[in-house]
């Protein structure tokens, strides 16, 4: 009887320890790794950019807290694959691999050709830009394919290391066309005034959009995230996040 009572007390202590450990484990935030690139990803715990705010909001609805860590994107991928992080965003691949499970689309990047409405320009292909002055971000030909590379060698073509200056240079008529992600363009143009008019710009959709997702180390968590993401989008929360960074723009 004495032995049974001692065993019971040991079991009770062990069970309490296990419950405490599981509670502490559940309370630990998920580690989300990313690389800074406003307005999609911003190194700020509260307003972390469109991609990260969407990811955090969906996870919060699922009961998870998130700890952000900013590293180069290549390192971010490796941290998830080696279980040093729970998830990363954004990721632009669509196929799962070992310890690297891709979610449904969280944000669609929209590479866009912009001109001034007053210039009355109507290109129907990237090749049509070759006779004009074009400004874009550094390294753009590596993202946009062979037609863009060919155009960049023929046009009055400039790559800027500072994406923030591109919208204003176009607005002042220094260039005929600017090529930039739609959200990045409007973010920097409206950086200090979310009500600043964008009516003077014309958008030319000549480059295919690119879907951004989240990569998880756990397929189970990825599946649960996808389920909650559907509801999140249906309730129009995505639009309110975009509006926070860009003001109102047509989607």
CSV table of C-alpha atoms in Angstrom, one decimal:
chain,number,residue,atom,x,y,z
A,1,UNK,CA,0.0,0.0,0.0
A,2,UNK,CA,2.9,2.3,0.9
A,3,UNK,CA,4.6,1.5,-2.4
A,4,UNK,CA,1.3,2.3,-4.3
A,5,UNK,CA,1.0,5.6,-2.6
A,6,UNK,CA,4.6,6.5,-3.4
A,7,UNK,CA,4.0,5.5,-7.1
A,8,UNK,CA,0.8,7.6,-7.2
A,9,UNK,CA,2.7,10.7,-5.9
A,10,UNK,CA,5.5,10.2,-8.4
A,11,UNK,CA,2.9,9.8,-11.2
A,12,UNK,CA,1.1,12.9,-10.0
A,13,UNK,CA,4.3,14.9,-10.0
A,14,UNK,CA,5.3,13.6,-13.5
A,15,UNK,CA,1.8,14.5,-14.9
A,16,UNK,CA,2.0,18.0,-13.5
A,17,UNK,CA,5.5,18.5,-15.0
A,18,UNK,CA,4.2,17.3,-18.4
A,19,UNK,CA,1.2,19.6,-18.3
A,20,UNK,CA,3.4,22.5,-17.3
A,21,UNK,CA,5.9,21.7,-20.1
A,22,UNK,CA,3.1,21.5,-22.7
A,23,UNK,CA,1.6,24.8,-21.5
A,24,UNK,CA,4.9,26.5,-21.8
A,25,UNK,CA,5.4,25.0,-25.2
A,26,UNK,CA,2.0,26.1,-26.4
A,27,UNK,CA,2.7,29.6,-25.1
A,28,UNK,CA,5.9,30.0,-27.1
A,29,UNK,CA,5.4,32.2,-30.2
A,30,UNK,CA,6.0,30.9,-33.7
A,31,UNK,CA,9.3,32.2,-35.2
A,32,UNK,CA,8.5,34.0,-38.5
A,33,UNK,CA,11.6,34.9,-40.6
A,34,UNK,CA,11.6,37.4,-43.5
A,35,UNK,CA,13.7,40.0,-45.3
A,36,UNK,CA,12.8,43.7,-45.3
A,37,UNK,CA,11.2,45.1,-48.4
A,38,UNK,CA,8.5,47.8,-47.8
A,39,UNK,CA,5.6,47.8,-48.1
A,40,UNK,CA,5.5,44.0,-48.3
A,41,UNK,CA,7.8,43.3,-45.3
A,42,UNK,CA,8.9,46.0,-42.8
A,43,UNK,CA,11.1,45.5,-39.7
A,44,UNK,CA,8.5,46.6,-37.2
A,45,UNK,CA,6.7,44.4,-34.7
A,46,UNK,CA,3.3,46.2,-35.0
A,47,UNK,CA,3.1,47.3,-38.7
A,48,UNK,CA,5.2,44.7,-40.4
A,49,UNK,CA,4.1,45.2,-44.0
A,50,UNK,CA,1.4,43.7,-46.1
A,51,UNK,CA,2.7,40.2,-46.4
A,52,UNK,CA,3.6,39.8,-42.8
A,53,UNK,CA,0.5,41.5,-41.4
A,54,UNK,CA,-1.6,39.1,-43.4
A,55,UNK,CA,0.4,36.2,-42.1
A,56,UNK,CA,0.3,37.4,-38.5
A,57,UNK,CA,-3.4,38.2,-38.6
A,58,UNK,CA,-4.4,34.7,-39.9
A,59,UNK,CA,-2.2,33.0,-37.2
A,60,UNK,CA,-3.6,35.2,-34.5
A,61,UNK,CA,-7.1,34.0,-35.5
A,62,UNK,CA,-5.8,30.5,-35.0
A,63,UNK,CA,-4.5,31.3,-31.5
A,64,UNK,CA,-0.8,31.8,-32.3
A,65,UNK,CA,1.5,34.6,-31.4
A,66,UNK,CA,4.4,35.4,-33.7
A,67,UNK,CA,8.0,36.5,-33.2
A,68,UNK,CA,9.6,38.2,-36.2
A,69,UNK,CA,13.2,37.8,-37.2
A,70,UNK,CA,14.7,39.5,-40.3
A,71,UNK,CA,17.5,37.8,-42.2
A,72,UNK,CA,18.4,37.4,-45.9
A,73,UNK,CA,15.8,35.4,-47.8
A,74,UNK,CA,18.2,32.6,-48.6
A,75,UNK,CA,19.0,32.1,-44.9
A,76,UNK,CA,15.3,32.3,-44.0
A,77,UNK,CA,14.6,29.3,-46.2
A,78,UNK,CA,17.4,27.3,-44.6
A,79,UNK,CA,16.2,28.2,-41.1
A,80,UNK,CA,12.7,26.8,-41.9
A,81,UNK,CA,14.1,23.6,-43.5
A,82,UNK,CA,16.4,23.0,-40.5
A,83,UNK,CA,13.6,23.8,-38.0
A,84,UNK,CA,15.4,26.9,-36.6
A,85,UNK,CA,12.2,28.8,-37.6
A,86,UNK,CA,8.6,27.8,-37.9
A,87,UNK,CA,7.7,29.7,-41.1
A,88,UNK,CA,8.9,32.3,-43.5
A,89,UNK,CA,7.3,34.9,-45.9
A,90,UNK,CA,7.2,35.7,-48.6
A,91,UNK,CA,8.1,32.7,-50.8
A,92,UNK,CA,7.4,32.5,-54.5
A,93,UNK,CA,7.8,28.8,-55.2
A,94,UNK,CA,4.7,26.6,-55.3
A,95,UNK,CA,6.0,23.0,-54.6
A,96,UNK,CA,6.5,21.5,-51.2
A,97,UNK,CA,9.8,19.9,-50.2
A,98,UNK,CA,11.0,18.2,-47.1
A,99,UNK,CA,10.3,20.4,-44.0
A,100,UNK,CA,9.2,23.2,-46.3
A,101,UNK,CA,5.4,23.3,-47.0
A,102,UNK,CA,4.0,26.1,-49.1
A,103,UNK,CA,0.7,27.8,-48.3
A,104,UNK,CA,-1.9,29.2,-50.6
A,105,UNK,CA,-1.4,32.7,-51.9
A,106,UNK,CA,-1.3,35.5,-49.3
A,107,UNK,CA,-0.5,38.4,-51.6
A,108,UNK,CA,-0.3,38.8,-55.3
A,109,UNK,CA,2.6,41.0,-56.4
A,110,UNK,CA,1.7,43.1,-59.4
A,111,UNK,CA,4.7,44.2,-61.5
A,112,UNK,CA,3.3,47.2,-63.4
A,113,UNK,CA,4.4,49.6,-66.1
A,114,UNK,CA,3.4,53.2,-65.2
A,115,UNK,CA,3.1,56.3,-67.4
A,116,UNK,CA,1.5,59.7,-67.0
A,117,UNK,CA,-2.0,60.0,-68.4
A,118,UNK,CA,-1.0,63.3,-69.9
A,119,UNK,CA,1.6,61.6,-72.1
A,120,UNK,CA,-1.1,59.5,-73.8
A,121,UNK,CA,1.1,56.4,-74.1
A,122,UNK,CA,-0.5,53.0,-74.7
A,123,UNK,CA,2.1,50.3,-75.0
A,124,UNK,CA,0.8,46.8,-75.7
A,125,UNK,CA,4.1,44.9,-75.0
A,126,UNK,CA,7.3,45.4,-73.1
A,127,UNK,CA,9.1,45.7,-76.5
A,128,UNK,CA,7.0,48.9,-77.1
A,129,UNK,CA,9.0,50.6,-74.3
A,130,UNK,CA,12.3,50.5,-76.3
A,131,UNK,CA,11.9,53.9,-77.9
A,132,UNK,CA,11.3,55.7,-74.5
A,133,UNK,CA,12.9,56.7,-71.3
A,134,UNK,CA,12.4,53.9,-68.7
A,135,UNK,CA,13.3,53.8,-65.0
A,136,UNK,CA,13.0,50.7,-62.8
A,137,UNK,CA,14.7,49.0,-59.8
A,138,UNK,CA,18.1,47.6,-59.7
A,139,UNK,CA,18.3,44.1,-61.2
A,140,UNK,CA,14.9,44.2,-62.8
A,141,UNK,CA,15.9,42.3,-66.0
A,142,UNK,CA,16.7,39.3,-63.9
A,143,UNK,CA,13.0,39.1,-62.8
A,144,UNK,CA,11.1,40.0,-66.0
A,145,UNK,CA,12.5,37.7,-68.7
A,146,UNK,CA,14.2,38.0,-72.1
A,147,UNK,CA,11.8,40.5,-73.7
A,148,UNK,CA,12.5,42.9,-70.8
A,149,UNK,CA,16.3,42.3,-71.1
A,150,UNK,CA,16.2,43.1,-74.8
A,151,UNK,CA,14.2,46.3,-74.2
A,152,UNK,CA,16.6,47.4,-71.5
A,153,UNK,CA,19.4,47.4,-74.0
A,154,UNK,CA,17.5,49.6,-76.5
A,155,UNK,CA,15.6,52.1,-74.4
A,156,UNK,CA,16.9,55.2,-72.6
A,157,UNK,CA,17.0,52.9,-69.6
A,158,UNK,CA,17.9,53.5,-66.0
A,159,UNK,CA,18.0,51.3,-62.9
A,160,UNK,CA,17.7,53.0,-59.5
A,161,UNK,CA,19.0,51.5,-56.3
A,162,UNK,CA,16.5,53.6,-54.5
A,163,UNK,CA,13.0,52.5,-55.3
A,164,UNK,CA,11.6,55.3,-53.2
A,165,UNK,CA,12.6,57.9,-55.8
A,166,UNK,CA,11.0,56.2,-58.9
A,167,UNK,CA,7.4,57.3,-58.5
A,168,UNK,CA,8.3,61.0,-58.0
A,169,UNK,CA,10.7,61.0,-61.0
A,170,UNK,CA,7.9,59.7,-63.2
A,171,UNK,CA,5.4,62.2,-61.8
A,172,UNK,CA,7.8,65.0,-62.7
A,173,UNK,CA,8.1,63.8,-66.3
A,174,UNK,CA,11.7,62.8,-66.0
A,175,UNK,CA,10.9,59.4,-67.6
A,176,UNK,CA,8.2,58.2,-69.9
A,177,UNK,CA,7.7,54.9,-68.1
A,178,UNK,CA,8.4,53.4,-64.6
A,179,UNK,CA,8.4,49.7,-64.0
A,180,UNK,CA,7.7,48.7,-60.4
A,181,UNK,CA,5.5,46.5,-58.2
A,182,UNK,CA,2.1,48.3,-58.0
A,183,UNK,CA,2.1,48.2,-54.1
A,184,UNK,CA,5.7,49.5,-53.9
A,185,UNK,CA,5.0,52.3,-56.4
A,186,UNK,CA,2.0,53.7,-54.5
A,187,UNK,CA,3.6,53.1,-51.1
A,188,UNK,CA,6.5,55.3,-51.8
A,189,UNK,CA,4.5,57.9,-53.7
A,190,UNK,CA,2.1,58.2,-50.8
A,191,UNK,CA,4.7,57.7,-48.0
A,192,UNK,CA,3.9,61.0,-46.3
A,193,UNK,CA,0.4,61.4,-47.4
A,194,UNK,CA,-2.0,58.5,-47.9
A,195,UNK,CA,-4.5,60.8,-49.6
A,196,UNK,CA,-2.1,62.0,-52.3
A,197,UNK,CA,-3.9,61.8,-55.7
A,198,UNK,CA,-2.8,59.1,-58.0
A,199,UNK,CA,-5.2,60.1,-60.8
A,200,UNK,CA,-2.3,61.3,-63.0
A,201,UNK,CA,-0.9,57.8,-63.4
A,202,UNK,CA,-1.8,55.2,-66.0
A,203,UNK,CA,-1.2,51.5,-65.4
A,204,UNK,CA,-0.2,49.1,-68.1
A,205,UNK,CA,-0.4,45.5,-67.2
A,206,UNK,CA,2.3,44.1,-69.4
A,207,UNK,CA,4.1,41.8,-66.9
A,208,UNK,CA,2.4,38.7,-65.3
A,209,UNK,CA,1.5,38.9,-61.6
A,210,UNK,CA,3.5,36.8,-59.1
A,211,UNK,CA,1.9,35.0,-56.2
A,212,UNK,CA,3.5,35.1,-52.7
A,213,UNK,CA,3.0,32.5,-50.1
A,214,UNK,CA,4.2,31.4,-46.7
A,215,UNK,CA,6.5,28.4,-46.1
A,216,UNK,CA,6.0,26.3,-43.0
A,217,UNK,CA,8.1,23.6,-41.4
A,218,UNK,CA,4.9,21.8,-40.5
A,219,UNK,CA,2.4,20.5,-43.1
A,220,UNK,CA,-0.3,20.3,-40.4
A,221,UNK,CA,0.1,24.0,-39.5
A,222,UNK,CA,0.2,24.9,-43.2
A,223,UNK,CA,-3.1,23.1,-43.8
A,224,UNK,CA,-4.7,24.8,-40.9
A,225,UNK,CA,-3.4,28.2,-42.0
A,226,UNK,CA,-4.8,27.7,-45.5
A,227,UNK,CA,-8.2,26.9,-44.0
A,228,UNK,CA,-8.2,30.1,-41.9
A,229,UNK,CA,-6.8,32.2,-44.8
A,230,UNK,CA,-9.9,31.5,-46.8
A,231,UNK,CA,-12.2,32.9,-44.1
A,232,UNK,CA,-9.8,35.9,-43.6
A,233,UNK,CA,-10.0,36.9,-47.3
A,234,UNK,CA,-13.8,36.4,-47.4
A,235,UNK,CA,-14.2,38.9,-44.6
A,236,UNK,CA,-12.3,41.6,-46.5
A,237,UNK,CA,-9.5,42.0,-43.9
A,238,UNK,CA,-6.9,41.9,-46.7
A,239,UNK,CA,-8.2,45.1,-48.2
A,240,UNK,CA,-8.0,46.9,-44.9
A,241,UNK,CA,-4.3,45.9,-44.4
A,242,UNK,CA,-3.4,47.2,-47.9
A,243,UNK,CA,-5.3,50.4,-47.3
A,244,UNK,CA,-3.2,51.0,-44.1
A,245,UNK,CA,0.0,51.1,-46.1
A,246,UNK,CA,-1.2,52.6,-49.4
A,247,UNK,CA,-4.4,54.5,-48.8
A,248,UNK,CA,-7.2,53.7,-51.2
A,249,UNK,CA,-6.1,52.3,-54.6
A,250,UNK,CA,-8.1,50.3,-57.1
A,251,UNK,CA,-7.3,46.5,-56.8
